[in-house]
CSV table of N, CA, C and O in Angstrom, one decimal:
chain,number,residue,atom,x,y,z
A,8,MET,N,38.8,115.7,-2.3
A,8,MET,CA,39.3,114.5,-1.8
A,8,MET,C,38.2,113.7,-1.2
A,8,MET,O,37.3,114.2,-0.5
A,9,SER,N,38.2,112.4,-1.5
A,9,SER,CA,37.1,111.5,-1.0
A,9,SER,C,37.7,110.6,0.0
A,9,SER,O,38.7,109.9,-0.2
A,10,ILE,N,37.0,110.5,1.2
A,10,ILE,CA,37.4,109.7,2.3
A,10,ILE,C,36.2,108.9,2.8
A,10,ILE,O,35.2,109.6,3.2
A,11,GLY,N,36.2,107.6,2.7
A,11,GLY,CA,35.1,106.8,3.2
A,11,GLY,C,33.8,107.2,2.6
A,11,GLY,O,32.8,107.2,3.3
A,12,GLY,N,33.8,107.6,1.3
A,12,GLY,CA,32.5,107.9,0.6
A,12,GLY,C,32.1,109.4,0.8
A,12,GLY,O,31.1,109.8,0.2
A,13,THR,N,32.8,110.1,1.6
A,13,THR,CA,32.5,111.6,1.8
A,13,THR,C,33.5,112.4,1.0
A,13,THR,O,34.7,112.1,1.1
A,14,THR,N,33.0,113.4,0.2
A,14,THR,CA,33.9,114.2,-0.5
A,14,THR,C,34.2,115.5,0.2
A,14,THR,O,33.2,116.1,0.7
A,15,TYR,N,35.4,115.9,0.3
A,15,TYR,CA,35.8,117.1,1.0
A,15,TYR,C,36.4,118.1,0.0
A,15,TYR,O,37.2,117.7,-0.9
A,16,THR,N,36.1,119.4,0.2
A,16,THR,CA,36.7,120.4,-0.7
A,16,THR,C,37.4,121.5,0.0
A,16,THR,O,38.0,122.3,-0.6
A,17,SER,N,37.5,121.4,1.3
A,17,SER,CA,38.2,122.4,2.1
A,17,SER,C,39.3,121.7,2.9
A,17,SER,O,39.3,120.4,3.1
A,18,ASP,N,40.3,122.4,3.4
A,18,ASP,CA,41.4,121.8,4.1
A,18,ASP,C,41.0,121.0,5.2
A,18,ASP,O,40.0,121.2,5.9
A,19,LEU,N,41.7,119.9,5.4
A,19,LEU,CA,41.4,118.9,6.5
A,19,LEU,C,42.6,118.3,7.1
A,19,LEU,O,43.7,118.3,6.5
A,20,ILE,N,42.3,117.6,8.2
A,20,ILE,CA,43.3,116.8,8.9
A,20,ILE,C,42.7,115.4,9.1
A,20,ILE,O,41.6,115.3,9.6
A,21,ILE,N,43.5,114.4,8.7
A,21,ILE,CA,43.0,113.1,9.0
A,21,ILE,C,43.8,112.5,10.2
A,21,ILE,O,45.0,112.4,10.2
A,22,TYR,N,43.0,112.2,11.2
A,22,TYR,CA,43.5,111.6,12.4
A,22,TYR,C,43.2,110.1,12.4
A,22,TYR,O,42.3,109.7,11.7
A,23,PRO,N,43.8,109.3,13.2
A,23,PRO,CA,43.4,107.9,13.3
A,23,PRO,C,41.9,107.9,13.8
A,23,PRO,O,41.6,108.4,14.8
A,24,GLY,N,41.0,107.4,12.9
A,24,GLY,CA,39.6,107.2,13.3
A,24,GLY,C,38.7,108.4,13.1
A,24,GLY,O,37.5,108.3,13.3
A,25,ARG,N,39.3,109.6,12.6
A,25,ARG,CA,38.4,110.7,12.3
A,25,ARG,C,39.0,111.7,11.4
A,25,ARG,O,40.2,111.7,11.2
A,26,VAL,N,38.1,112.5,10.8
A,26,VAL,CA,38.6,113.6,9.9
A,26,VAL,C,38.1,114.9,10.5
A,26,VAL,O,36.9,115.1,10.9
A,27,ASP,N,39.0,115.9,10.6
A,27,ASP,CA,38.7,117.3,11.0
A,27,ASP,C,38.6,118.1,9.7
A,27,ASP,O,39.6,118.5,9.1
A,28,ALA,N,37.4,118.4,9.2
A,28,ALA,CA,37.2,119.1,8.0
A,28,ALA,C,37.1,120.6,8.2
A,28,ALA,O,36.7,121.4,7.3
A,29,SER,N,37.4,121.1,9.4
A,29,SER,CA,37.3,122.5,9.7
A,29,SER,C,38.6,123.1,10.0
A,29,SER,O,38.7,124.2,10.5
A,30,TRP,N,39.7,122.5,9.5
A,30,TRP,CA,41.1,123.0,9.7
A,30,TRP,C,41.3,124.3,8.9
A,30,TRP,O,41.0,124.3,7.8
A,31,TRP,N,41.9,125.3,9.6
A,31,TRP,CA,42.3,126.5,8.9
A,31,TRP,C,43.5,127.0,9.6
A,31,TRP,O,43.8,126.8,10.8
A,32,ARG,N,44.3,127.7,8.9
A,32,ARG,CA,45.6,128.2,9.4
A,32,ARG,C,45.5,129.7,9.7
A,32,ARG,O,44.8,130.4,9.1
A,33,LYS,N,46.3,130.1,10.7
A,33,LYS,CA,46.4,131.5,11.1
A,33,LYS,C,46.7,132.4,9.9
A,33,LYS,O,46.1,133.5,9.7
A,34,THR,N,47.7,132.0,9.1
A,34,THR,CA,48.1,132.7,8.0
A,34,THR,C,47.9,131.8,6.8
A,34,THR,O,48.6,130.8,6.6
A,35,GLY,N,46.9,132.1,5.9
A,35,GLY,CA,46.5,131.3,4.8
A,35,GLY,C,47.4,130.3,4.2
A,35,GLY,O,47.2,129.1,4.3
A,36,HIS,N,48.5,130.7,3.6
A,36,HIS,CA,49.4,129.8,2.9
A,36,HIS,C,50.7,129.6,3.6
A,36,HIS,O,51.7,129.2,2.9
A,37,MET,N,50.7,129.7,4.9
A,37,MET,CA,51.9,129.5,5.7
A,37,MET,C,51.5,128.5,6.9
A,37,MET,O,50.6,128.8,7.6
A,38,LEU,N,52.2,127.4,7.0
A,38,LEU,CA,51.9,126.5,8.1
A,38,LEU,C,52.8,126.8,9.3
A,38,LEU,O,54.0,126.6,9.2
A,39,GLU,N,52.2,127.2,10.3
A,39,GLU,CA,52.9,127.5,11.5
A,39,GLU,C,52.6,126.5,12.6
A,39,GLU,O,51.6,125.8,12.6
A,40,VAL,N,53.5,126.4,13.6
A,40,VAL,CA,53.3,125.5,14.7
A,40,VAL,C,52.0,125.7,15.4
A,40,VAL,O,51.3,124.7,15.7
A,41,ALA,N,51.6,126.9,15.5
A,41,ALA,CA,50.3,127.3,16.1
A,41,ALA,C,49.1,126.6,15.4
A,41,ALA,O,48.1,126.3,16.0
A,42,ASP,N,49.3,126.3,14.1
A,42,ASP,CA,48.2,125.7,13.3
A,42,ASP,C,48.1,124.2,13.6
A,42,ASP,O,47.2,123.6,13.1
A,43,LEU,N,49.0,123.7,14.3
A,43,LEU,CA,49.1,122.2,14.5
A,43,LEU,C,48.9,121.8,15.9
A,43,LEU,O,49.3,120.7,16.3
A,44,GLN,N,48.4,122.6,16.8
A,44,GLN,CA,48.2,122.3,18.2
A,44,GLN,C,47.4,121.1,18.5
A,44,GLN,O,47.8,120.2,19.3
A,45,GLU,N,46.3,120.9,17.8
A,45,GLU,CA,45.5,119.7,17.9
A,45,GLU,C,46.3,118.4,17.4
A,45,GLU,O,46.2,117.4,18.0
A,46,VAL,N,47.0,118.6,16.3
A,46,VAL,CA,47.9,117.5,15.8
A,46,VAL,C,48.9,117.2,16.8
A,46,VAL,O,49.1,116.0,17.1
A,47,LEU,N,49.6,118.1,17.4
A,47,LEU,CA,50.6,117.9,18.4
A,47,LEU,C,50.0,117.1,19.6
A,47,LEU,O,50.7,116.2,20.2
A,48,ALA,N,48.8,117.5,20.0
A,48,ALA,CA,48.2,116.9,21.2
A,48,ALA,C,47.9,115.4,20.9
A,48,ALA,O,47.9,114.6,21.8
A,49,ALA,N,47.7,115.1,19.6
A,49,ALA,CA,47.4,113.7,19.2
A,49,ALA,C,48.7,112.8,19.2
A,49,ALA,O,48.6,111.6,19.0
A,50,ARG,N,49.8,113.5,19.3
A,50,ARG,CA,51.2,112.8,19.4
A,50,ARG,C,51.5,111.9,18.2
A,50,ARG,O,51.8,110.7,18.4
A,51,PRO,N,51.4,112.4,17.0
A,51,PRO,CA,51.8,111.5,15.9
A,51,PRO,C,53.2,111.2,15.8
A,51,PRO,O,54.1,111.9,16.4
A,52,GLN,N,53.5,110.1,15.2
A,52,GLN,CA,54.9,109.7,14.9
A,52,GLN,C,55.3,110.2,13.5
A,52,GLN,O,56.5,110.4,13.2
A,53,VAL,N,54.3,110.2,12.7
A,53,VAL,CA,54.5,110.7,11.3
A,53,VAL,C,53.4,111.7,11.0
A,53,VAL,O,52.2,111.5,11.3
A,54,LEU,N,53.8,112.8,10.3
A,54,LEU,CA,52.9,113.8,9.8
A,54,LEU,C,53.1,114.0,8.3
A,54,LEU,O,54.2,114.4,7.9
A,55,LEU,N,52.1,113.8,7.6
A,55,LEU,CA,52.1,114.0,6.1
A,55,LEU,C,51.5,115.4,5.9
A,55,LEU,O,50.4,115.6,6.4
A,56,ILE,N,52.1,116.2,5.2
A,56,ILE,CA,51.6,117.6,4.9
A,56,ILE,C,51.4,117.7,3.4
A,56,ILE,O,52.4,117.6,2.6
A,57,GLY,N,50.2,117.9,2.9
A,57,GLY,CA,49.9,118.2,1.5
A,57,GLY,C,49.8,119.7,1.4
A,57,GLY,O,49.0,120.4,2.0
A,58,THR,N,50.6,120.3,0.5
A,58,THR,CA,50.7,121.7,0.3
A,58,THR,C,49.8,122.3,-0.7
A,58,THR,O,50.0,123.5,-1.1
A,59,GLY,N,48.9,121.6,-1.2
A,59,GLY,CA,48.0,122.0,-2.3
A,59,GLY,C,48.3,121.5,-3.7
A,59,GLY,O,49.4,121.0,-3.8
A,60,ALA,N,47.4,121.6,-4.6
A,60,ALA,CA,47.7,121.1,-5.9
A,60,ALA,C,48.9,121.7,-6.6
A,60,ALA,O,49.6,121.1,-7.4
A,61,HIS,N,49.1,123.0,-6.3
A,61,HIS,CA,50.3,123.7,-6.9
A,61,HIS,C,51.4,124.0,-5.9
A,61,HIS,O,52.3,124.7,-6.2
A,62,GLY,N,51.3,123.4,-4.7
A,62,GLY,CA,52.3,123.6,-3.6
A,62,GLY,C,52.3,125.0,-3.1
A,62,GLY,O,53.4,125.4,-2.6
A,63,LEU,N,51.2,125.7,-3.0
A,63,LEU,CA,51.2,127.0,-2.6
A,63,LEU,C,51.4,127.2,-1.1
A,63,LEU,O,51.8,128.3,-0.6
A,64,MET,N,50.9,126.2,-0.3
A,64,MET,CA,51.1,126.3,1.2
A,64,MET,C,52.6,126.0,1.5
A,64,MET,O,53.1,125.0,1.1
A,65,LYS,N,53.2,126.9,2.2
A,65,LYS,CA,54.6,126.8,2.6
A,65,LYS,C,54.7,126.3,4.0
A,65,LYS,O,54.0,126.6,4.9
A,66,VAL,N,55.8,125.4,4.2
A,66,VAL,CA,56.1,124.9,5.5
A,66,VAL,C,57.5,125.5,5.9
A,66,VAL,O,58.5,125.0,5.4
A,67,PRO,N,57.5,126.5,6.7
A,67,PRO,CA,58.8,127.1,7.0
A,67,PRO,C,59.7,126.1,7.7
A,67,PRO,O,59.3,125.2,8.4
A,68,LYS,N,61.0,126.4,7.6
A,68,LYS,CA,62.0,125.5,8.2
A,68,LYS,C,61.8,125.5,9.7
A,68,LYS,O,61.9,124.4,10.3
A,69,GLU,N,61.4,126.6,10.3
A,69,GLU,CA,61.1,126.6,11.8
A,69,GLU,C,60.0,125.6,12.2
A,69,GLU,O,60.1,125.0,13.2
A,70,THR,N,59.0,125.5,11.4
A,70,THR,CA,57.9,124.6,11.6
A,70,THR,C,58.4,123.2,11.5
A,70,THR,O,58.1,122.3,12.4
A,71,ARG,N,59.1,122.9,10.5
A,71,ARG,CA,59.6,121.5,10.2
A,71,ARG,C,60.6,121.2,11.4
A,71,ARG,O,60.5,120.1,11.9
A,72,ASP,N,61.5,122.1,11.7
A,72,ASP,CA,62.4,121.8,12.8
A,72,ASP,C,61.7,121.5,14.1
A,72,ASP,O,62.1,120.6,14.9
A,73,TYR,N,60.7,122.3,14.4
A,73,TYR,CA,59.9,122.1,15.7
A,73,TYR,C,59.3,120.7,15.7
A,73,TYR,O,59.4,120.0,16.7
A,74,LEU,N,58.7,120.3,14.6
A,74,LEU,CA,58.0,119.0,14.5
A,74,LEU,C,59.1,117.9,14.7
A,74,LEU,O,58.9,116.9,15.5
A,75,GLU,N,60.2,118.0,14.0
A,75,GLU,CA,61.2,117.0,14.1
A,75,GLU,C,61.9,117.0,15.5
A,75,GLU,O,62.2,115.9,15.9
A,76,SER,N,61.9,118.1,16.2
A,76,SER,CA,62.4,118.1,17.5
A,76,SER,C,61.5,117.4,18.5
A,76,SER,O,61.9,117.0,19.6
A,77,ARG,N,60.2,117.2,18.1
A,77,ARG,CA,59.3,116.4,18.9
A,77,ARG,C,59.2,114.9,18.4
A,77,ARG,O,58.3,114.2,18.7
A,78,ASP,N,60.3,114.5,17.7
A,78,ASP,CA,60.4,113.2,17.1
A,78,ASP,C,59.2,112.8,16.2
A,78,ASP,O,58.8,111.7,16.2
A,79,ILE,N,58.8,113.8,15.4
A,79,ILE,CA,57.8,113.5,14.4
A,79,ILE,C,58.4,113.5,13.0
A,79,ILE,O,59.1,114.4,12.7
A,80,GLU,N,58.3,112.4,12.3
A,80,GLU,CA,58.8,112.2,11.0
A,80,GLU,C,57.8,113.0,10.1
A,80,GLU,O,56.6,112.8,10.1
A,81,VAL,N,58.4,114.0,9.3
A,81,VAL,CA,57.6,114.9,8.5
A,81,VAL,C,57.8,114.7,7.0
A,81,VAL,O,59.0,114.6,6.6
A,82,PHE,N,56.7,114.6,6.3
A,82,PHE,CA,56.8,114.5,4.8
A,82,PHE,C,56.0,115.7,4.3
A,82,PHE,O,54.8,115.8,4.6
A,83,VAL,N,56.6,116.5,3.4
A,83,VAL,CA,55.9,117.6,2.8
A,83,VAL,C,55.9,117.4,1.3
A,83,VAL,O,57.0,117.3,0.7
A,84,GLN,N,54.7,117.4,0.7
A,84,GLN,CA,54.6,117.2,-0.7
A,84,GLN,C,53.3,117.9,-1.2
A,84,GLN,O,52.4,118.2,-0.4
A,85,LYS,N,53.2,118.1,-2.5
A,85,LYS,CA,51.9,118.6,-3.1
A,85,LYS,C,50.9,117.6,-2.7
A,85,LYS,O,51.1,116.4,-2.5
A,86,THR,N,49.6,118.1,-2.5
A,86,THR,CA,48.6,117.3,-1.9
A,86,THR,C,48.3,115.9,-2.6
A,86,THR,O,48.2,114.9,-2.0
A,87,ASP,N,48.4,115.9,-4.0
A,87,ASP,CA,48.1,114.6,-4.6
A,87,ASP,C,49.2,113.6,-4.3
A,87,ASP,O,48.9,112.4,-4.0
A,88,LYS,N,50.4,114.0,-4.2
A,88,LYS,CA,51.5,113.1,-3.9
A,88,LYS,C,51.4,112.7,-2.4
A,88,LYS,O,51.7,111.5,-2.0
A,89,ALA,N,51.1,113.6,-1.5
A,89,ALA,CA,51.0,113.3,-0.1
A,89,ALA,C,49.8,112.3,0.1
A,89,ALA,O,49.9,111.4,1.0
A,90,ALA,N,48.7,112.5,-0.6
A,90,ALA,CA,47.6,111.6,-0.5
A,90,ALA,C,48.0,110.2,-1.0
A,90,ALA,O,47.6,109.2,-0.4
A,91,GLU,N,48.7,110.1,-2.1
A,91,GLU,CA,49.2,108.8,-2.5
A,91,GLU,C,50.0,108.1,-1.5
A,91,GLU,O,49.9,106.9,-1.2
A,92,LEU,N,50.9,108.9,-0.9
A,92,LEU,CA,51.8,108.3,0.2
A,92,LEU,C,50.9,107.9,1.4
A,92,LEU,O,51.1,106.8,1.9
A,93,PHE,N,50.0,108.7,1.8
A,93,PHE,CA,49.1,108.3,2.9
A,93,PHE,C,48.4,107.0,2.6
A,93,PHE,O,48.2,106.1,3.4
A,94,ASN,N,47.9,106.9,1.3
A,94,ASN,CA,47.1,105.7,1.0
A,94,ASN,C,48.0,104.4,0.9
A,94,ASN,O,47.4,103.3,1.0
A,95,THR,N,49.3,104.6,0.7
A,95,THR,CA,50.1,103.4,0.5
A,95,THR,C,51.1,103.2,1.7
A,95,THR,O,51.7,102.1,1.8
A,96,LEU,N,51.1,104.1,2.6
A,96,LEU,CA,52.0,104.0,3.8
A,96,LEU,C,51.6,102.8,4.6
A,96,LEU,O,50.5,102.7,5.1
A,97,GLN,N,52.6,101.9,4.8
A,97,GLN,CA,52.4,100.7,5.6
A,97,GLN,C,53.3,100.9,6.9
A,97,GLN,O,54.5,100.7,6.7
A,98,THR,N,52.7,101.2,8.0
A,98,THR,CA,53.5,101.4,9.2
A,98,THR,C,52.7,101.1,10.4
A,98,THR,O,51.5,101.1,10.4
A,99,ASP,N,53.4,100.8,11.5
A,99,ASP,CA,52.7,100.6,12.8
A,99,ASP,C,52.8,101.9,13.6
A,99,ASP,O,52.4,101.9,14.8
A,100,LYS,N,53.2,103.0,13.0
A,100,LYS,CA,53.3,104.2,13.7
A,100,LYS,C,52.0,105.0,13.6
A,100,LYS,O,51.2,104.8,12.7
A,101,THR,N,51.8,106.0,14.5
A,101,THR,CA,50.7,106.8,14.4
A,101,THR,C,50.9,107.9,13.4
A,101,THR,O,51.8,108.7,13.4
A,102,VAL,N,50.0,107.9,12.4
A,102,VAL,CA,50.1,108.8,11.2
A,102,VAL,C,49.0,109.7,11.2
A,102,VAL,O,47.8,109.3,11.3
A,103,ILE,N,49.3,111.0,11.0
A,103,ILE,CA,48.3,112.1,10.8
A,103,ILE,C,48.6,112.8,9.5
A,103,ILE,O,49.8,112.9,9.1
A,104,ALA,N,47.6,113.2,8.7
A,104,ALA,CA,47.8,113.9,7.5
A,104,ALA,C,47.1,115.2,7.5
A,104,ALA,O,45.9,115.2,7.8
A,105,ALA,N,47.7,116.3,7.1
A,105,ALA,CA,47.1,117.6,7.0
A,105,ALA,C,47.2,118.0,5.5
A,105,ALA,O,48.3,118.1,5.0
A,106,PHE,N,46.0,118.2,5.0
A,106,PHE,CA,45.9,118.5,3.5
A,106,PHE,C,45.4,119.9,3.2
A,106,PHE,O,44.2,120.2,3.7
A,107,HIS,N,46.1,120.7,2.5
A,107,HIS,CA,45.6,121.9,1.9
A,107,HIS,C,44.9,121.5,0.6
A,107,HIS,O,45.6,121.0,-0.3
A,108,LEU,N,43.6,121.8,0.5
A,108,LEU,CA,42.9,121.3,-0.7
A,108,LEU,C,42.4,122.5,-1.6
A,108,LEU,O,42.1,122.2,-2.7
A,109,THR,N,42.4,123.7,-1.1
A,109,THR,CA,41.7,124.7,-1.8
A,109,THR,C,42.5,125.3,-2.9
A,109,THR,O,41.9,126.1,-3.7
A,110,CYS,N,43.8,125.1,-3.1
A,110,CYS,CA,44.5,125.6,-4.3
A,110,CYS,C,45.8,124.9,-4.5
A,110,CYS,O,46.2,124.1,-3.7
């Protein structure tokens, strides 16, 4: 994934104004609430989640329910589709995107 002229090959989170290229999850292909503590601290209104090229990263119902209980609009798609949405999303809301890139 290329952002602002820099190419990234490992999982990352895009925050308003910065990229965290050192994101990793507690359980490799399972996204848990604990994996999103920094995201939650940033108080997004929208969270885009890219699950990898083949959709291997899973977002359990409990994780999605927790995010939605915090009034976060959640979109979960394969990474290429999530990146397309991120690039075309026109909103005045705070948007964060978490992308699984490695598979």
